[in-house]
mmCIF file of N, CA and C and ligand atoms in Angstrom:
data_model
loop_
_atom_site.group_PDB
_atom_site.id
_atom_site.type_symbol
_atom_site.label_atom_id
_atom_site.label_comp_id
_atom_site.label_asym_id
_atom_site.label_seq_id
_atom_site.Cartn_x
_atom_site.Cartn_y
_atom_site.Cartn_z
ATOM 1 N N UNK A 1 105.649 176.860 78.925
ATOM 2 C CA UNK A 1 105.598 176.077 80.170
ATOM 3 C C UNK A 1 107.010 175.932 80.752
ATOM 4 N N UNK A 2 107.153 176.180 81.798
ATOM 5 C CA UNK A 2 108.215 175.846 82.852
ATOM 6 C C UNK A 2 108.545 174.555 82.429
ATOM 7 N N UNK A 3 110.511 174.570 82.924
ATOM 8 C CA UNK A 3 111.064 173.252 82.245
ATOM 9 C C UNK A 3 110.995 172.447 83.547
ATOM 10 N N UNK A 4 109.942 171.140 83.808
ATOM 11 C CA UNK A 4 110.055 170.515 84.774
ATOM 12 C C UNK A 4 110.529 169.346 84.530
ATOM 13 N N UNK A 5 111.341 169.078 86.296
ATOM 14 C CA UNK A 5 112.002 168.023 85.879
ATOM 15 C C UNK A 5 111.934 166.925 86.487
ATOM 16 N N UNK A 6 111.484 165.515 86.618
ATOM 17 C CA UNK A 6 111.681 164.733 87.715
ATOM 18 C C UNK A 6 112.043 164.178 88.907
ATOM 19 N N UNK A 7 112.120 166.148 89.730
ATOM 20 C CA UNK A 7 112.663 166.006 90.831
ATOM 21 C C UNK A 7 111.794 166.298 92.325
ATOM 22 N N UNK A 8 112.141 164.705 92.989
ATOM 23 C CA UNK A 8 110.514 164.568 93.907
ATOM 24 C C UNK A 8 110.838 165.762 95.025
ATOM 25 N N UNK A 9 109.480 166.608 95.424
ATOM 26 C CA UNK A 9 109.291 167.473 96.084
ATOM 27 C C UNK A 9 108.181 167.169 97.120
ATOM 28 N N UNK A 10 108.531 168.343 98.089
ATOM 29 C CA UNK A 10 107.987 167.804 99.350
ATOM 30 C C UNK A 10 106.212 168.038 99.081
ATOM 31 N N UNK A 11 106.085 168.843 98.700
ATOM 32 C CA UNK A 11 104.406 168.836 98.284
ATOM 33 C C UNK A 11 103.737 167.403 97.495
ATOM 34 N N UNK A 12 104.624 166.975 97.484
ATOM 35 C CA UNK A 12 103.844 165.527 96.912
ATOM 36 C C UNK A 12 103.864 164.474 97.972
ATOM 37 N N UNK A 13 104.598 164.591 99.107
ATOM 38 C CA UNK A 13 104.527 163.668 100.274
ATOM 39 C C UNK A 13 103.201 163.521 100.853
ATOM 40 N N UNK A 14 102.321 162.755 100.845
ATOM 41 C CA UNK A 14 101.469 161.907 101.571
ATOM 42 C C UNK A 14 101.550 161.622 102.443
ATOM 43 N N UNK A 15 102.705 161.139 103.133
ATOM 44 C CA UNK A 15 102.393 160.608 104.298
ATOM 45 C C UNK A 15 101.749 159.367 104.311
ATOM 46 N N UNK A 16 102.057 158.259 103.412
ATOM 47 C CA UNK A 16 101.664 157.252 103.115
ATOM 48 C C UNK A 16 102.785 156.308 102.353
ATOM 49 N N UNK A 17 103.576 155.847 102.852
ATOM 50 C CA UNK A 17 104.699 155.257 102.570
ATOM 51 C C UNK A 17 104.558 154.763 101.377
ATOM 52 N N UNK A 18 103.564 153.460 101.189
ATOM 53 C CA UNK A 18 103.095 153.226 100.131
ATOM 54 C C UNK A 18 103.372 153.991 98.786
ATOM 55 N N UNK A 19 102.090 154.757 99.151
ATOM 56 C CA UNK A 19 101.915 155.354 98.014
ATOM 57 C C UNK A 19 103.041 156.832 97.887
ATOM 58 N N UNK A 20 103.591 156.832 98.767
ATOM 59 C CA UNK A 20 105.171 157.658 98.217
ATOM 60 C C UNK A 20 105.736 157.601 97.672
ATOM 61 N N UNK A 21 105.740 155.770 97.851
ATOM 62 C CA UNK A 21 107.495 154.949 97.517
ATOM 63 C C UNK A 21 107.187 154.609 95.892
ATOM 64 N N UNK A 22 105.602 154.030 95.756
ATOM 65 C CA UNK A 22 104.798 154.080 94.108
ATOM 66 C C UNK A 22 104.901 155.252 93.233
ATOM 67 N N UNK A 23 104.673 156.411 93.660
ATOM 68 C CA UNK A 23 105.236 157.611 93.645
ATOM 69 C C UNK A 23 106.211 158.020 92.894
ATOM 70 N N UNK A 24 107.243 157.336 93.649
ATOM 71 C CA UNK A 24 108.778 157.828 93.299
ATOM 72 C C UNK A 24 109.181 157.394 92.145
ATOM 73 N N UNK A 25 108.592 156.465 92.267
ATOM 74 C CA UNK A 25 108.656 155.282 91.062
ATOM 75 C C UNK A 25 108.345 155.740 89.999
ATOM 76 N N UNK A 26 106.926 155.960 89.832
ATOM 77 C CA UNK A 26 106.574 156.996 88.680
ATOM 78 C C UNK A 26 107.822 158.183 88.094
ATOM 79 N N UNK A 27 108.135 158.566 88.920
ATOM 80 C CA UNK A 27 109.150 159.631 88.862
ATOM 81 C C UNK A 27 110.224 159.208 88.152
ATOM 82 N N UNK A 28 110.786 158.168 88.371
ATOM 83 C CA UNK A 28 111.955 157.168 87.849
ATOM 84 C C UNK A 28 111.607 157.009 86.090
ATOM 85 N N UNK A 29 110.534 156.707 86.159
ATOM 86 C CA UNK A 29 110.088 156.351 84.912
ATOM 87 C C UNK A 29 109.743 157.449 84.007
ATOM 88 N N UNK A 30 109.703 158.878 85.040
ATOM 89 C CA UNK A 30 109.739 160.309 83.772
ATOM 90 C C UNK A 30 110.694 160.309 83.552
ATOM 91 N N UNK A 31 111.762 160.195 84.785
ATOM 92 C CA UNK A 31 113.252 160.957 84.504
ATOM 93 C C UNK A 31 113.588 160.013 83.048
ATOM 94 N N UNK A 32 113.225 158.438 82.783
ATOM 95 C CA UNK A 32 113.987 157.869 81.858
ATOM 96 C C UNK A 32 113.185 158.884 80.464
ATOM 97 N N UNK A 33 112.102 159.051 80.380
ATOM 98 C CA UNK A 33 111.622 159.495 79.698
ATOM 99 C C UNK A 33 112.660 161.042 79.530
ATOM 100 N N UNK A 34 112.099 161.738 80.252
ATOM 101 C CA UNK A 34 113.145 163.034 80.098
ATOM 102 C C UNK A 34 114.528 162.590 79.768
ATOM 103 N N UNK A 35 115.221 161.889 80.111
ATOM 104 C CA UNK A 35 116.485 161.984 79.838
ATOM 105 C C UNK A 35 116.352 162.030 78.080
ATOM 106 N N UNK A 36 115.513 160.657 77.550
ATOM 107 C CA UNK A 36 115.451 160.707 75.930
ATOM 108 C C UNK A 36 115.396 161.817 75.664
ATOM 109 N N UNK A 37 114.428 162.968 76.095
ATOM 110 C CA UNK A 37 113.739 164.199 75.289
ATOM 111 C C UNK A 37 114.995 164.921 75.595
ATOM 112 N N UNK A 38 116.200 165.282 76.753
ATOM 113 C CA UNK A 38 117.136 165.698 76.522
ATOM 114 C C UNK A 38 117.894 166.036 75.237
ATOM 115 N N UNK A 39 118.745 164.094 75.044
ATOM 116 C CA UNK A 39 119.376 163.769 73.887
ATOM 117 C C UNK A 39 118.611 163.675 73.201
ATOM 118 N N UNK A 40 117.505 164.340 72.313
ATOM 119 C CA UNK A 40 116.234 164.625 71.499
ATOM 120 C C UNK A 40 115.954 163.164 70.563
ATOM 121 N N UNK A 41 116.319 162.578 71.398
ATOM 122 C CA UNK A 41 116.007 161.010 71.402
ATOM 123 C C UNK A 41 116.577 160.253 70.312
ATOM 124 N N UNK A 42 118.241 160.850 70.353
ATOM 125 C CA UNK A 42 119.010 160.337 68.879
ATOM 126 C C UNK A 42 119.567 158.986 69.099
ATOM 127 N N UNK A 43 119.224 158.241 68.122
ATOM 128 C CA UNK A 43 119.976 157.082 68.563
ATOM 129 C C UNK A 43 119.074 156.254 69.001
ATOM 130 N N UNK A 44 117.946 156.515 69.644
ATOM 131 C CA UNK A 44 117.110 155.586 70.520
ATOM 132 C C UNK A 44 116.485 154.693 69.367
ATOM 133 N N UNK A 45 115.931 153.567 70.629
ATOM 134 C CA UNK A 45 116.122 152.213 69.832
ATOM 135 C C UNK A 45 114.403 151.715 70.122
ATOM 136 N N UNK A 46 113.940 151.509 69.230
ATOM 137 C CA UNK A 46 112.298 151.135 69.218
ATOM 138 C C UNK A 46 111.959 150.673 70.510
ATOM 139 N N UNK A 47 113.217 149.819 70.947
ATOM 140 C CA UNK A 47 112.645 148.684 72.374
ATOM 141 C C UNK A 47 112.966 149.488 73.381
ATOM 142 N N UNK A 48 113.847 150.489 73.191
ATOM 143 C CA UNK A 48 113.945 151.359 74.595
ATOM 144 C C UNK A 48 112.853 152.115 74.824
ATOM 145 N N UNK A 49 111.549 152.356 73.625
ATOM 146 C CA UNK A 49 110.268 153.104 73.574
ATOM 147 C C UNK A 49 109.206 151.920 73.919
ATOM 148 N N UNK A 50 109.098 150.766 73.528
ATOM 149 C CA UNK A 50 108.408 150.516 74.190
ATOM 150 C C UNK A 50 108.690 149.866 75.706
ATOM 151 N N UNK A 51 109.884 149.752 75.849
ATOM 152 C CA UNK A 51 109.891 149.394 77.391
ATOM 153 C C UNK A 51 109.351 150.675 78.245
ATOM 154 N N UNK A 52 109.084 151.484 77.979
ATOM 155 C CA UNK A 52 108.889 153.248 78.622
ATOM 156 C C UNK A 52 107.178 152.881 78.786
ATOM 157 N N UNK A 53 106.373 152.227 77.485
ATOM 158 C CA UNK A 53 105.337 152.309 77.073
ATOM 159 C C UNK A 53 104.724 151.592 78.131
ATOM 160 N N UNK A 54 105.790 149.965 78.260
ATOM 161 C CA UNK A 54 105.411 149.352 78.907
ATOM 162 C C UNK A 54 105.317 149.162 80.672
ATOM 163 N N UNK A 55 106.223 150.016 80.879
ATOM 164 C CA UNK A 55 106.490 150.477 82.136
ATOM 165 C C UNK A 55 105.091 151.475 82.840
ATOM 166 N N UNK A 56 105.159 152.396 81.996
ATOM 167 C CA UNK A 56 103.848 153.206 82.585
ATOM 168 C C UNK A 56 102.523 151.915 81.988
ATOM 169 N N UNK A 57 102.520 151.506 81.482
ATOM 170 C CA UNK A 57 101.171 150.725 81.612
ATOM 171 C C UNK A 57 101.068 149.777 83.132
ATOM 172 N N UNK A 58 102.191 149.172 83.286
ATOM 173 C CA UNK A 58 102.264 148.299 84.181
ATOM 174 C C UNK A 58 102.184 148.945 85.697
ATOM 175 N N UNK A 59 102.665 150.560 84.960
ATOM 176 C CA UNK A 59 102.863 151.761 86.695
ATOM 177 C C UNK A 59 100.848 151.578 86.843
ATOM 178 N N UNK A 60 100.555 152.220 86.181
ATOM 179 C CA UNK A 60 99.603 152.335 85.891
ATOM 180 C C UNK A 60 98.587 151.253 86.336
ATOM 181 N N UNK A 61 98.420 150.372 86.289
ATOM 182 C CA UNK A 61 97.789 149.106 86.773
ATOM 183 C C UNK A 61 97.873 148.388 88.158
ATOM 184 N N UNK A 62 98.928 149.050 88.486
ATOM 185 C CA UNK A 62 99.183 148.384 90.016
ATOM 186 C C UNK A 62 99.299 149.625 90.652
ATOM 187 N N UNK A 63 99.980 150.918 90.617
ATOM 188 C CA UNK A 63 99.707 151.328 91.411
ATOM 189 C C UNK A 63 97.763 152.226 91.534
ATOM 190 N N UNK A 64 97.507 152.212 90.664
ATOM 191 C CA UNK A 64 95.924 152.663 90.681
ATOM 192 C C UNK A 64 95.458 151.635 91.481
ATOM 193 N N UNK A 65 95.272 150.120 90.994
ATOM 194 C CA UNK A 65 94.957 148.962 91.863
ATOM 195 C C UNK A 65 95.289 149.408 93.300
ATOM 196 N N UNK A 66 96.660 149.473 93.411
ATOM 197 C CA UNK A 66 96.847 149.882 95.354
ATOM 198 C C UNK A 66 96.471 150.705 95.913
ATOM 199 N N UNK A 67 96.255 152.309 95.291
ATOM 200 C CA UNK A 67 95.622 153.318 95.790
ATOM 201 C C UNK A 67 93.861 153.088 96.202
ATOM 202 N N UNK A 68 93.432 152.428 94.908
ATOM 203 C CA UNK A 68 92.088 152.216 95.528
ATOM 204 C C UNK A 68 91.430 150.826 96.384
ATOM 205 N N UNK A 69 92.580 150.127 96.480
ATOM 206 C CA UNK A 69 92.335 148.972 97.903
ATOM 207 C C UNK A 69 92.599 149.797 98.609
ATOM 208 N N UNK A 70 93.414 150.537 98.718
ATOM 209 C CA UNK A 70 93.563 151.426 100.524
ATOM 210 C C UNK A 70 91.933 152.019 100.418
ATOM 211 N N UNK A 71 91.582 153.307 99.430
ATOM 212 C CA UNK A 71 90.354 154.173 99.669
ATOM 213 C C UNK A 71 89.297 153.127 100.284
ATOM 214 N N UNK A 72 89.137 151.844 99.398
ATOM 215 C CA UNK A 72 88.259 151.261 99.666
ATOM 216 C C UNK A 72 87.872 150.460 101.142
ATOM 217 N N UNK A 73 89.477 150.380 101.181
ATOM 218 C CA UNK A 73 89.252 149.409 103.178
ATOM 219 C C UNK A 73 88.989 150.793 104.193
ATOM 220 N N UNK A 74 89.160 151.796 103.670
ATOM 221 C CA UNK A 74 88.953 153.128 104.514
ATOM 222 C C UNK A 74 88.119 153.399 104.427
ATOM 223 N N UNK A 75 87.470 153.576 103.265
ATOM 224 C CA UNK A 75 85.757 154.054 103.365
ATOM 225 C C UNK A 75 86.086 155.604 102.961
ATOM 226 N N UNK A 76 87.475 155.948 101.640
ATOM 227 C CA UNK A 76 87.426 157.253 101.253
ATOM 228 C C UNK A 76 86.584 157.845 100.641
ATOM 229 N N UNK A 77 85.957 159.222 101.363
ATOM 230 C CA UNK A 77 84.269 159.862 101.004
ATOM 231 C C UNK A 77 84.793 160.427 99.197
ATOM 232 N N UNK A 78 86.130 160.400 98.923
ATOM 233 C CA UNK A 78 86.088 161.226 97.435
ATOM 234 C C UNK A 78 86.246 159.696 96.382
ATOM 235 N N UNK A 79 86.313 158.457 96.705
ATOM 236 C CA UNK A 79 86.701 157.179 96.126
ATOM 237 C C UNK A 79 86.223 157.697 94.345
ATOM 238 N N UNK A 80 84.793 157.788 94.395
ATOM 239 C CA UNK A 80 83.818 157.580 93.382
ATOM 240 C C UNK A 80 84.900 158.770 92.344
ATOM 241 N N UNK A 81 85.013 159.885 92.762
ATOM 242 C CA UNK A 81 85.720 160.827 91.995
ATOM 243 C C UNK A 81 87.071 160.352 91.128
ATOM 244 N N UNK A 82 87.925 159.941 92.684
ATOM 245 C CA UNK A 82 88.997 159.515 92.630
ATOM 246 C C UNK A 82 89.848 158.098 91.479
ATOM 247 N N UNK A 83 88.444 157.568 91.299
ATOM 248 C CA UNK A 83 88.808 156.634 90.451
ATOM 249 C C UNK A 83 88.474 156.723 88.821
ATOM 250 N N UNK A 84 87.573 157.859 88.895
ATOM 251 C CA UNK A 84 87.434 158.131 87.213
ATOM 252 C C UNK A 84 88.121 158.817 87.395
ATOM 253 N N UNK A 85 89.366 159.600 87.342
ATOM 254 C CA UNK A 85 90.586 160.497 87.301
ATOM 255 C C UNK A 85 91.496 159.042 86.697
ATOM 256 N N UNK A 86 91.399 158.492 87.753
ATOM 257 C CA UNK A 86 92.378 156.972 87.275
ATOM 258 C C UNK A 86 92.378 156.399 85.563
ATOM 259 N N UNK A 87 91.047 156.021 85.762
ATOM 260 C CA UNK A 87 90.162 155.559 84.924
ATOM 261 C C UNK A 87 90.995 156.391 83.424
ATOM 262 N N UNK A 88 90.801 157.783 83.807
ATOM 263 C CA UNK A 88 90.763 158.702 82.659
ATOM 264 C C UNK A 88 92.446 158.462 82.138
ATOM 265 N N UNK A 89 93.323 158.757 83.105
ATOM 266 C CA UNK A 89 94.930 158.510 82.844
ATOM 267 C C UNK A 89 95.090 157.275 82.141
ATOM 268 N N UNK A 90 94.251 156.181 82.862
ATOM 269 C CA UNK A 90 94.644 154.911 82.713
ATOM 270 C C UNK A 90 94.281 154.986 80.962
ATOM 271 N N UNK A 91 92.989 155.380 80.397
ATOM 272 C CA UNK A 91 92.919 154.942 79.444
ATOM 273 C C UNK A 91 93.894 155.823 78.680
ATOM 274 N N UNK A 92 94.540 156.969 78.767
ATOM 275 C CA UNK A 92 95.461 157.548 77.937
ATOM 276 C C UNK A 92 96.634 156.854 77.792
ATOM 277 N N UNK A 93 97.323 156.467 78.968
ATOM 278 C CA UNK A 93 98.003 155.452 78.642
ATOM 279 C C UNK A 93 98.402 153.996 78.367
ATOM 280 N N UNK A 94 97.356 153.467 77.959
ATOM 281 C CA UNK A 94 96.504 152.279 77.472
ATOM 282 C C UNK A 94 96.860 152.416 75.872
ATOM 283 N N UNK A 95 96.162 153.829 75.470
ATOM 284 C CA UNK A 95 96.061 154.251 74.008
ATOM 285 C C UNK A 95 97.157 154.862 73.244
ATOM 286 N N UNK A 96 98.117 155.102 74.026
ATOM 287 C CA UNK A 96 99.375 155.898 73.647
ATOM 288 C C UNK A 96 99.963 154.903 72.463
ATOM 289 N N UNK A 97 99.698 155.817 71.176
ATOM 290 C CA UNK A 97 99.976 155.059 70.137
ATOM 291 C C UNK A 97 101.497 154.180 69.623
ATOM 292 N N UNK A 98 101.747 153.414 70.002
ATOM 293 C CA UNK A 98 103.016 153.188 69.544
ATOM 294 C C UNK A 98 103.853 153.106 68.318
ATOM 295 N N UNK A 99 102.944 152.050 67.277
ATOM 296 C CA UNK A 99 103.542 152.782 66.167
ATOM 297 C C UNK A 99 103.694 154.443 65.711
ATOM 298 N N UNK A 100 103.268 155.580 66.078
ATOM 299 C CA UNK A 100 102.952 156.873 66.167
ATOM 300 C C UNK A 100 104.542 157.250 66.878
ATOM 301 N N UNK A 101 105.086 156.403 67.902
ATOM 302 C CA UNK A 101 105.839 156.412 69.038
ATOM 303 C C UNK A 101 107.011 156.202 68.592
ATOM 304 N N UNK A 102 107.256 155.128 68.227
ATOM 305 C CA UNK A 102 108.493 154.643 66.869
ATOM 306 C C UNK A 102 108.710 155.738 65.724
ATOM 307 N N UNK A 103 107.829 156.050 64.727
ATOM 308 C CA UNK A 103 108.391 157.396 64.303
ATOM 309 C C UNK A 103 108.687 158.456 64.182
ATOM 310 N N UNK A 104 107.850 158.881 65.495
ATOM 311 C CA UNK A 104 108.244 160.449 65.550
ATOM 312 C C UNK A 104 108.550 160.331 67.167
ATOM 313 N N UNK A 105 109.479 159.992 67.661
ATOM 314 C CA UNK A 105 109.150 159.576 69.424
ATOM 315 C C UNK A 105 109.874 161.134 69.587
ATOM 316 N N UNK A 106 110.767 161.825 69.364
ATOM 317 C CA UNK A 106 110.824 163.666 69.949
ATOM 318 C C UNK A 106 109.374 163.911 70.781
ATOM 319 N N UNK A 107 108.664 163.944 69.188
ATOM 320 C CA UNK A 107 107.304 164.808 69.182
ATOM 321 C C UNK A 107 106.904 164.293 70.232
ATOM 322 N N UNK A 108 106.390 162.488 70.576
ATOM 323 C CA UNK A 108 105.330 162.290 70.693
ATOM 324 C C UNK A 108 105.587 161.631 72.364
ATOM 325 N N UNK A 109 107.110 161.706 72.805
ATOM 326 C CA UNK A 109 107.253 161.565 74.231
ATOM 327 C C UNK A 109 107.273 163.154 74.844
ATOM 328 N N UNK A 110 107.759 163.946 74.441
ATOM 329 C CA UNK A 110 107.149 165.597 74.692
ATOM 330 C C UNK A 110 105.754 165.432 74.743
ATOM 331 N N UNK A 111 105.162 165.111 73.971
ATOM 332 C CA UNK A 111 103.446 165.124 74.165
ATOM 333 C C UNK A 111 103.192 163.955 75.557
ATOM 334 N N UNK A 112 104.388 162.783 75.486
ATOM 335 C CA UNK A 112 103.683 161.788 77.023
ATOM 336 C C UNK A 112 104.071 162.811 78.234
ATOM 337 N N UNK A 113 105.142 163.242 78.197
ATOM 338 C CA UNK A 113 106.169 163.980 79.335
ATOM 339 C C UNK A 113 105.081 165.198 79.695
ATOM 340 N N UNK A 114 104.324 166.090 78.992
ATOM 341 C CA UNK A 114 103.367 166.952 79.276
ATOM 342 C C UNK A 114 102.264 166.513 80.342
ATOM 343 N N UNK A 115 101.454 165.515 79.738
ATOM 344 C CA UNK A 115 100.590 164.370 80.079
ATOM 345 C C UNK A 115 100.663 163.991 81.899
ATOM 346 N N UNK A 116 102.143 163.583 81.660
ATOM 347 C CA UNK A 116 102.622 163.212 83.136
ATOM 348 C C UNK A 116 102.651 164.220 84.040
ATOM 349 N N UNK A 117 103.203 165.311 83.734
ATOM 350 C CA UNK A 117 103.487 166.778 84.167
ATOM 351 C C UNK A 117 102.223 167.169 84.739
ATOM 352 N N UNK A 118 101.301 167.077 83.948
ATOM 353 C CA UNK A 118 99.588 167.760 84.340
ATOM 354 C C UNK A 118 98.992 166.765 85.303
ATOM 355 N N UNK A 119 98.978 165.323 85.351
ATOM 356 C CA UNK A 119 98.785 164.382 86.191
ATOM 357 C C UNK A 119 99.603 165.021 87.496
ATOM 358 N N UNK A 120 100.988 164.875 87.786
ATOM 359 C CA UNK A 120 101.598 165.473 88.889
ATOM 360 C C UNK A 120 100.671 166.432 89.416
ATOM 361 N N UNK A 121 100.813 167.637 88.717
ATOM 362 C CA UNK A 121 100.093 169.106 89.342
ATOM 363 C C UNK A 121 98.430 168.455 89.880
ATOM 364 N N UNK A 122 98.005 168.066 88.803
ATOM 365 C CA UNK A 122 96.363 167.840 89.047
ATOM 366 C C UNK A 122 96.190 167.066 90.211
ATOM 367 N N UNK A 123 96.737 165.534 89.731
ATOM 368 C CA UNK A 123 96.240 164.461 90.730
ATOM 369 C C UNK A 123 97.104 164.023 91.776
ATOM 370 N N UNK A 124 98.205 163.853 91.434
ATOM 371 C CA UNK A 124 99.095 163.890 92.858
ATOM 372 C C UNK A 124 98.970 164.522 93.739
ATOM 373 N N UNK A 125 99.716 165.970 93.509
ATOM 374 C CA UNK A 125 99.341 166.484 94.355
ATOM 375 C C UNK A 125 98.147 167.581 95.077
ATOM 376 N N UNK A 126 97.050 166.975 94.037
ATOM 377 C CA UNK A 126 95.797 167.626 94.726
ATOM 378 C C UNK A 126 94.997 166.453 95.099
ATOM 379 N N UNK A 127 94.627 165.258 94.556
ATOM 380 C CA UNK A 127 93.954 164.078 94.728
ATOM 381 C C UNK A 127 94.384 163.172 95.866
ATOM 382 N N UNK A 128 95.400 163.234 95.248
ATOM 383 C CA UNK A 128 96.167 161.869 96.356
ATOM 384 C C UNK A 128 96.378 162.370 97.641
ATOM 385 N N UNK A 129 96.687 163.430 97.734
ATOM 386 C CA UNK A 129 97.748 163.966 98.976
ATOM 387 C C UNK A 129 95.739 164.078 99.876
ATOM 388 N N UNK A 130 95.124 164.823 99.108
ATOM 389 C CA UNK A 130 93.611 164.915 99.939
ATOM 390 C C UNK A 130 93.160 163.970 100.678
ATOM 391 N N UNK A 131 93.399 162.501 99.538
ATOM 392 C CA UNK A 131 93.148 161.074 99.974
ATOM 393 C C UNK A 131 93.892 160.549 100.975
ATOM 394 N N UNK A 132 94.781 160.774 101.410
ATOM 395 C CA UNK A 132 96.098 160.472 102.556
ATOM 396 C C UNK A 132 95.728 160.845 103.579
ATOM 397 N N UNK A 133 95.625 162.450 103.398
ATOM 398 C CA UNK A 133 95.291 162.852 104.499
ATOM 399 C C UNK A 133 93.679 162.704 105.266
ATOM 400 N N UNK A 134 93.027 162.589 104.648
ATOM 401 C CA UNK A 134 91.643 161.652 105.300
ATOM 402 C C UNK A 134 91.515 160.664 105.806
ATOM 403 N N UNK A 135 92.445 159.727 104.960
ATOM 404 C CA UNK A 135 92.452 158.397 105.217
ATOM 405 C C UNK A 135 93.539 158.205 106.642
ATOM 406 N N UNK A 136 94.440 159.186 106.498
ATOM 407 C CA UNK A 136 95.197 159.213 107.887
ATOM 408 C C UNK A 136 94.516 159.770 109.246
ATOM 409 N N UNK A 137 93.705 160.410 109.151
ATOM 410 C CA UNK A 137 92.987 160.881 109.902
ATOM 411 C C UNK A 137 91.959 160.139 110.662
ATOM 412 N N UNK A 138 91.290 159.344 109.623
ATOM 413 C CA UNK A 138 90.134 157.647 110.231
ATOM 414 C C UNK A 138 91.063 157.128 110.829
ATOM 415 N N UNK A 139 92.489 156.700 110.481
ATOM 416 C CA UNK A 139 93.344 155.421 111.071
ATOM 417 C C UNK A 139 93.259 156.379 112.624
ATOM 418 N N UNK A 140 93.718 157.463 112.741
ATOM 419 C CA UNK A 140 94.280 157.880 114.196
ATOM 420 C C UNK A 140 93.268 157.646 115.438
HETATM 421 FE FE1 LIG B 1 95.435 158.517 92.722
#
């Protein structure tokens, strides 16, 4: 697999400020991730893993929450789809084992950093960007 890196590209623009700026954010929170898997995570400190843990849970909860108050005040025709995709991420990173995380965190943030990577390609920018642009389209 191609070495990707947390750097935001224009194919992920929406056109939805919002959910850009939530977005980016996410992004913020690989790069910290990537940076560990860089320095092959020497040195790192249990609480710097779960603040990572805790960060995408919390990404995770609010921005899913905001994406689907917008679908929903719009009346988005893919909602029903759109939210078991959520659903599905959400519970992976819900379950992301932590003690598992603490001892082998190389292995097992390479295995989150993948995770995120396939979310990008899949749902960002095929889900979301679909959802934007529909939903921009009712507003006009
Ligand atoms: Fe989404």
């Amino acid at each position: 697999m191609f070495d990707f890196t947390f750097d935001w590209f224009k194919e992920l623009e929406t056109g939805d400020e919002l959910i850009d700026q939530q977005h980016k954010e996410f992004f913020r929170i690989g790069r910290n991730i990537e940076q560990l898997i860089v320095r092959k995570c020497i040195g790192v400190q249990e609480q710097e893993l779960l603040d990572i843990v805790c960060e995408l849970r919390e990404y995770v909860s609010y921005h899913f929450y905001s994406e689907e108050s917008i679908m929903r005040q719009q009346g988005y025709s893919g909602y029903v789809h759109h939210v078991k995709e959520h659903l599905k991420f959400k519970k992976y990173v819900m379950e992301i084992d932590c003690p598992a995380l603490a001892k082998n965190p190389y292995k097992e943030l390479k295995a989150i950093k993948v995770m995120i990577q396939s979310w990008v390609f899949s749902h960002m920018m095929g889900e979301d960007v679909k959802m934007a642009k529909e939903i921009q389209h009712k507003v006009k």
